[in-house]
Coordinates of C-alpha atoms in Angstrom, one line a residue:
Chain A
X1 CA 36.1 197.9 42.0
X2 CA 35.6 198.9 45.3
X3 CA 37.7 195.9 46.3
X4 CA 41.1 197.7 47.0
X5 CA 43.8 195.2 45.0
X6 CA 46.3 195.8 47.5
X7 CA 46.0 193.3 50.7
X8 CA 49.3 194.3 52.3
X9 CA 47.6 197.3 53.6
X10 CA 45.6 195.2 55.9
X11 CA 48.6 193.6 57.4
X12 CA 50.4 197.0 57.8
X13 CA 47.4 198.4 59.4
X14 CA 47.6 195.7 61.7
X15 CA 51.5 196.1 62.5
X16 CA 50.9 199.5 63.2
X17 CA 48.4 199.3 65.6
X18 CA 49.9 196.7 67.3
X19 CA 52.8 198.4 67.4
X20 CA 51.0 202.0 68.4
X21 CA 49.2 200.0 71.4
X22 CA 52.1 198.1 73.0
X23 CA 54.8 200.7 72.7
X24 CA 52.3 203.7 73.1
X25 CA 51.9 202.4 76.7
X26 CA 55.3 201.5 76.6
X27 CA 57.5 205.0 75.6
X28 CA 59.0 206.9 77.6
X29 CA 57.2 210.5 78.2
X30 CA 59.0 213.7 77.5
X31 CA 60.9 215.4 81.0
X32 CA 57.7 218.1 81.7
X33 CA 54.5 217.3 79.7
X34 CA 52.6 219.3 83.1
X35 CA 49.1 218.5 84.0
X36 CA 48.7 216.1 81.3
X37 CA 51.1 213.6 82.7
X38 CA 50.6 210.1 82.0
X39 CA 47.4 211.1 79.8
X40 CA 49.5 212.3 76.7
X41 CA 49.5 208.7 75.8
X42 CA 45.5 209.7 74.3
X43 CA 48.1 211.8 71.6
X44 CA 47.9 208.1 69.9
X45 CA 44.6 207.5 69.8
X46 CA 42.9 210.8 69.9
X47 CA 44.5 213.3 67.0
X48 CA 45.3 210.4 64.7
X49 CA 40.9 209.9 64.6
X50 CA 40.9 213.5 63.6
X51 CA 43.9 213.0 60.9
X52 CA 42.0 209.9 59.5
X53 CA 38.7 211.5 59.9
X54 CA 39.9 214.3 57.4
X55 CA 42.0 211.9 55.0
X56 CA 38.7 209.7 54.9
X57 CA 36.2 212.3 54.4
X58 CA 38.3 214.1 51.5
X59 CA 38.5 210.7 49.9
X60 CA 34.9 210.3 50.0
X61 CA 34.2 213.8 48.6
X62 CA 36.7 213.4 45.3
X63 CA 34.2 210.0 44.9
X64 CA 31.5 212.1 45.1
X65 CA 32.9 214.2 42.5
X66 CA 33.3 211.4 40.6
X67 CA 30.1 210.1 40.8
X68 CA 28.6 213.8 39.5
X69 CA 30.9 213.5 36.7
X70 CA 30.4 209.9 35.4
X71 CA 26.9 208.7 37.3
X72 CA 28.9 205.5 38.0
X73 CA 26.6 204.0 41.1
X74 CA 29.7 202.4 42.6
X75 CA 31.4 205.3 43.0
X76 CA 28.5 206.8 45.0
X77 CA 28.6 203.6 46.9
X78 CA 32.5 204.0 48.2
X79 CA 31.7 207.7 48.9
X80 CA 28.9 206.9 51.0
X81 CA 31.1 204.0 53.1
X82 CA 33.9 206.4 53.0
X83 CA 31.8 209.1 54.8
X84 CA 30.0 206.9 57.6
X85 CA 33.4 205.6 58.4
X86 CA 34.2 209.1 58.6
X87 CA 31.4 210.0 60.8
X88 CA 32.3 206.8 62.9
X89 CA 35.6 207.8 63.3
X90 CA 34.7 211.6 64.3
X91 CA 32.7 210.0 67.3
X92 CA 35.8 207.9 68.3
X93 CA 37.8 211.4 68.1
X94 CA 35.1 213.3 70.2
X95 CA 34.4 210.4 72.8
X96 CA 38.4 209.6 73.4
X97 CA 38.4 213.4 73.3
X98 CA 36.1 213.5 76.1
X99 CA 38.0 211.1 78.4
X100 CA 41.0 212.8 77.9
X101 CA 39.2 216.7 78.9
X102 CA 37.2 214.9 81.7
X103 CA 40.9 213.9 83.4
X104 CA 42.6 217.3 82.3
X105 CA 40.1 219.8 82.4
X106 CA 37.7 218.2 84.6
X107 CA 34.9 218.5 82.7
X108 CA 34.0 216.2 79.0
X109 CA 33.0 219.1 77.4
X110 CA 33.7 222.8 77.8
X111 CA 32.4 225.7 76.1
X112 CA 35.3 226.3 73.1
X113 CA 35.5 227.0 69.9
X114 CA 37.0 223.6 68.3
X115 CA 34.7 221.3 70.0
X116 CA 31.9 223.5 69.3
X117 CA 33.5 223.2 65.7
X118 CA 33.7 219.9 65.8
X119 CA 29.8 219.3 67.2
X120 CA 28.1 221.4 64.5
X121 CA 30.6 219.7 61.5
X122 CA 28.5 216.5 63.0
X123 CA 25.5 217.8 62.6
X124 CA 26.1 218.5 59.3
X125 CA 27.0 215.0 58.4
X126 CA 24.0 213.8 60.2
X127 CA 22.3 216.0 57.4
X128 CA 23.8 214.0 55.0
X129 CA 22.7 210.5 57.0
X130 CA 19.1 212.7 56.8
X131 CA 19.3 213.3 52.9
X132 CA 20.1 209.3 52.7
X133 CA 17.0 208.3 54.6
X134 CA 14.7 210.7 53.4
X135 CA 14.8 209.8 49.5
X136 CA 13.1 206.8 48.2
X137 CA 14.8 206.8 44.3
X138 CA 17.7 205.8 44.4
X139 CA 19.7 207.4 41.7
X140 CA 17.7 210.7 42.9
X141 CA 19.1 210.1 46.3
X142 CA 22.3 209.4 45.4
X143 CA 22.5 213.0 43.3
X144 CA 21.4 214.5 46.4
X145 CA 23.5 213.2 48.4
X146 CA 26.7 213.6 46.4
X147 CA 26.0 217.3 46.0
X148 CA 25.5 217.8 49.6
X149 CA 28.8 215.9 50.7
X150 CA 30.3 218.3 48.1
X151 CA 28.7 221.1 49.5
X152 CA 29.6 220.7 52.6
X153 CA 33.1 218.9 53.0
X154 CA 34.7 222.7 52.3
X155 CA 32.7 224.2 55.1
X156 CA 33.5 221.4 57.4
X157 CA 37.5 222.2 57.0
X158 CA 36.4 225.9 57.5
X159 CA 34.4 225.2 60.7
X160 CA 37.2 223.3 62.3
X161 CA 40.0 224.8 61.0
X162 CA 39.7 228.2 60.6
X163 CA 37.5 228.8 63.1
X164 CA 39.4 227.8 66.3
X165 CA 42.6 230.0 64.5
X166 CA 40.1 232.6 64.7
X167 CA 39.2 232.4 68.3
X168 CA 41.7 234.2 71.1
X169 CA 41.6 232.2 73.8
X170 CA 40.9 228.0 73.4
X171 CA 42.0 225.6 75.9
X172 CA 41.9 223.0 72.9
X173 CA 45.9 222.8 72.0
X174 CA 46.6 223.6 68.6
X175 CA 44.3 226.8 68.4
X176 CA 44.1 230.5 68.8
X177 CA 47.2 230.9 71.3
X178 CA 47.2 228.2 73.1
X179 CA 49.8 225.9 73.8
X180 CA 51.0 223.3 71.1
X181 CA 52.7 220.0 71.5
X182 CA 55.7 221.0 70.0
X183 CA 56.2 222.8 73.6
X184 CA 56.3 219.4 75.4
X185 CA 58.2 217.0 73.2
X186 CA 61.9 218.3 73.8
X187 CA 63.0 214.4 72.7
X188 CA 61.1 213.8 69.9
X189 CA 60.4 209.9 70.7
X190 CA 56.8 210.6 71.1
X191 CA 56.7 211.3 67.5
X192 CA 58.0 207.6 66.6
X193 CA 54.6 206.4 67.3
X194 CA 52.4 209.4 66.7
X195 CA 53.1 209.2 62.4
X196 CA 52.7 205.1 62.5
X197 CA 49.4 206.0 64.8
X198 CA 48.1 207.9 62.4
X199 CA 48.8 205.9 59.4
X200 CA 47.9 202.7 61.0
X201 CA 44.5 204.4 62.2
X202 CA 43.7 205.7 59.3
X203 CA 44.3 202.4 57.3
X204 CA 42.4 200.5 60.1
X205 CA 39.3 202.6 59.2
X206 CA 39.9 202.4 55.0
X207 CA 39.6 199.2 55.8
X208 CA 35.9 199.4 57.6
X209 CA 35.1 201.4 54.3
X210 CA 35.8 198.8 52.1
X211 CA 33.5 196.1 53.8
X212 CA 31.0 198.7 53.5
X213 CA 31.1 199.3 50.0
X214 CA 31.7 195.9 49.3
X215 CA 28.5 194.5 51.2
X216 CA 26.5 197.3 49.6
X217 CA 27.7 196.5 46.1
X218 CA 26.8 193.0 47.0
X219 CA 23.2 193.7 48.0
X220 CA 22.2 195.7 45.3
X221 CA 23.6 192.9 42.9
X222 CA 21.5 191.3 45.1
X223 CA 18.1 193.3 44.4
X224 CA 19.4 194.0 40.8
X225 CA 18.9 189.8 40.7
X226 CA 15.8 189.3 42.3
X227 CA 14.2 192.2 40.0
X228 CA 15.1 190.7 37.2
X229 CA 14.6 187.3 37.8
Chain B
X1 CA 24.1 252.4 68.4
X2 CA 26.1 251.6 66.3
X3 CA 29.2 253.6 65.7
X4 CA 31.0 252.6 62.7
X5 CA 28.1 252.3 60.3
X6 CA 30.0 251.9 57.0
X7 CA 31.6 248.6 57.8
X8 CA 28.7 247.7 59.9
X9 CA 26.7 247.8 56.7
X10 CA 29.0 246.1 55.0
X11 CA 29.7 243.4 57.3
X12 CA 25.8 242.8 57.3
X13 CA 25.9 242.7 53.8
X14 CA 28.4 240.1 53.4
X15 CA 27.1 238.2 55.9
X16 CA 23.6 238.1 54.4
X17 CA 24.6 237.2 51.3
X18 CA 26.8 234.4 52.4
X19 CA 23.2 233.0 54.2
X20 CA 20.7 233.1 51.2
X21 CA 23.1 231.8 49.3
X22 CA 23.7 228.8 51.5
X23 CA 20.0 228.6 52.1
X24 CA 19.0 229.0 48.1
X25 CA 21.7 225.6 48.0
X26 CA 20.4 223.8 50.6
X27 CA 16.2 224.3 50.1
X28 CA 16.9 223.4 46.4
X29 CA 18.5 220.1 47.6
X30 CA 15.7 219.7 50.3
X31 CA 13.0 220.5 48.1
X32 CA 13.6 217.6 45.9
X33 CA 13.5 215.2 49.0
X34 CA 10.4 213.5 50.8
X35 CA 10.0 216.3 53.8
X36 CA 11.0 219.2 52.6
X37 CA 9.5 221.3 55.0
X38 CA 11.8 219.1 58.1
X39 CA 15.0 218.5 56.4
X40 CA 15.6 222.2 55.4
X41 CA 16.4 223.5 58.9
X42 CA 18.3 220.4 59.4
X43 CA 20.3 220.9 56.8
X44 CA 20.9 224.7 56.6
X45 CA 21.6 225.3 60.6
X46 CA 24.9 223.7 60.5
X47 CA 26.1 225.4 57.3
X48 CA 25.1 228.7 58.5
X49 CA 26.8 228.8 61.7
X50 CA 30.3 229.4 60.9
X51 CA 28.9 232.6 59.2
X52 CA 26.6 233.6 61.7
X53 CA 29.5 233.3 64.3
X54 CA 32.5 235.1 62.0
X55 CA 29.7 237.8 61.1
X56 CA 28.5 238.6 64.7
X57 CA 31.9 239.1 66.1
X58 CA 32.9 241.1 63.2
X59 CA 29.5 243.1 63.6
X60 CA 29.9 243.8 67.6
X61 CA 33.3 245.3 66.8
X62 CA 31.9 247.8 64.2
X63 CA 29.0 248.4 67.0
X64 CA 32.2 249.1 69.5
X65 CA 33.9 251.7 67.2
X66 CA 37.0 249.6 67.1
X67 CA 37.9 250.9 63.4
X68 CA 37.6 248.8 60.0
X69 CA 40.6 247.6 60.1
X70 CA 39.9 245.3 63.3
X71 CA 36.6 243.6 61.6
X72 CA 38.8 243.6 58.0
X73 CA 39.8 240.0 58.1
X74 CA 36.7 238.8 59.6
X75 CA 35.6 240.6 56.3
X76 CA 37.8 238.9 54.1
X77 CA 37.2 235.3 55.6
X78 CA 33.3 236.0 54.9
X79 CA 33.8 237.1 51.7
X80 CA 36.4 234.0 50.5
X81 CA 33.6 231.6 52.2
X82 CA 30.9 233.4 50.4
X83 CA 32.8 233.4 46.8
X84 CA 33.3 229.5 48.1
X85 CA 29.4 229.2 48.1
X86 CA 28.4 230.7 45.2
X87 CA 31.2 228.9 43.1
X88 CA 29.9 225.4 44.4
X89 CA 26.4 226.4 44.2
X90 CA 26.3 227.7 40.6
X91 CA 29.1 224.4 39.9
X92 CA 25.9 222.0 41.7
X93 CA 22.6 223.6 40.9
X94 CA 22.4 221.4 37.8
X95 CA 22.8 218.1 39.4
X96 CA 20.0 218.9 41.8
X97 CA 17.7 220.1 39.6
X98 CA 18.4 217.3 36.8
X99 CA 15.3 215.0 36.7

């Protein structure tokens, strides 16, 4: 079950990255990209995290839905692969995020309102991580945690997306007034490896998630065994 | 002082509500769990913020005078988050407190 049936996926996940790697260093850049110069290459690596951390983490929430509705343990299983990979993939978003503001900005981190987003929407995963560790029963601690990745997937989108709209002045492209990156690319080739970025990312990461759940389907069989034997 | 004290009151109110109702959530989940005491900060802190931030800008511009309809859609955005939260809690409150 949590086997996805599909294995083409893996090989297109694989096509696109190598594709996003070689050509991504390999594309010509736009006329006048400014100070970001040769660094608006991180555009492949950095926003598609962010785009796959959100496709990931609403996946895992609709199977935590799931799992409320039908108390299938499997489903609880996927959700919680689905959302470490998420959480893993939020750290490879903030720390390629972090390169790319210490060599534009000059500092890894500054003071604004989407990174400051972004940190406390980590915290709140790490409660979930918390809720994970802190419960011994298991089908208690999967309740728990199913009704706290529901909780807070809503107030995650809230914190990073409507906050940083709300906010004047952000350095952070894409919020408040600040500039976009629809003012740079005046040729539009940037965007033939942004979408297969993203796809590819995003697939890369599914398929992280699915050796997860599959290893932790395997090891409870596992216990299931040795209980009953 | 505060100038505008109407929508002052009102922001406070809406902000306040939007809290207990994330914290009445968030200790029911933590009190079912093996440190309740440690894991309710943990878990409420984060949820709270994005309140705490929307409600103290909204509340320094009534303390400024600037007139309701500068704070209004801070107002509104508290308000959908706060219908958000009560909706999810009442939806959830049963699979927490299932035994």
């Amino acid at each position: 079950m949590a086997k996805i049936p599909y294995k083409w996926y893996k090989i297109l996940a694989i096509l696109l990255l190598g594709y996003t790697l070689i050509y991504g260093l390999l594309i010509p850049l736009p006329a006048d990209v400014g100070m970001l110069d040769e660094t608006i290459r991180n555009l492949f690596y950095h926003v598609p995290m962010w785009f796959g951390m959100m496709i990931i983490l609403m996946i895992a929430w609709i199977y935590s839905i799931l799992y409320l509705q039908n108390q299938n343990p499997k489903h609880e299983i996927i959700a919680r692969a689905l959302t470490f990979t998420g959480i893993l993939m939020g750290l490879c978003g903030l720390f390629t995020g972090m390169f790319w503001g210490y060599n534009t900005w000059g500092s890894p981190w500054t003071n604004d309102p989407k990174l400051n987003g972004v940190a406390v929407g980590m915290t709140m995963y790490a409660g979930y991580w918390l809720i994970q560790k802190s419960v011994d029963d298991g089908e208690k601690k999967a309740r728990l945690a199913s009704v706290y990745n529901i909780f807070i997937f809503p107030l995650f989108i809230a914190l990073i997306f409507v906050m940083p709209k709300l906010a004047k002045f952000s350095i952070h492209p894409g919020s408040g007034e600040s500039v976009n990156f629809k003012t740079y690319n005046k040729t539009n080739n940037m965007e033939m490896v942004f979408y297969p970025a993203i796809i590819g990312w995003t697939l890369f990461f599914v398929w992280i998630a699915e050796i997860r759940a599959r290893y932790e389907i395997l090891k409870q069989r596992k216990e299931n065994e040795k209980l009953f034997a | 002082m505060v100038d505008d004290t109407l929508s002052f009151l009102l922001i406070a109110i809406v902000t306040g509500g939007g809290i207990s109702s994330v914290f009445t959530i968030s200790s029911s989940i933590a009190a079912k769990t093996n440190h309740p005491g440690m894991l309710l900060p943990v878990l409420t802190f984060p949820l709270i913020v994005p309140l705490l931030l929307i409600g103290v800008k909204a509340s320094k511009k009534a303390t400024d005078g600037l007139g309701f309809m500068t704070s209004f859609p801070d107002v509104l955005i508290l308000l959908l988050m706060n219908i958000l939260i009560v909706v999810l809690g009442v939806l959830l409150v049963k699979f927490i407190w299932k035994e």
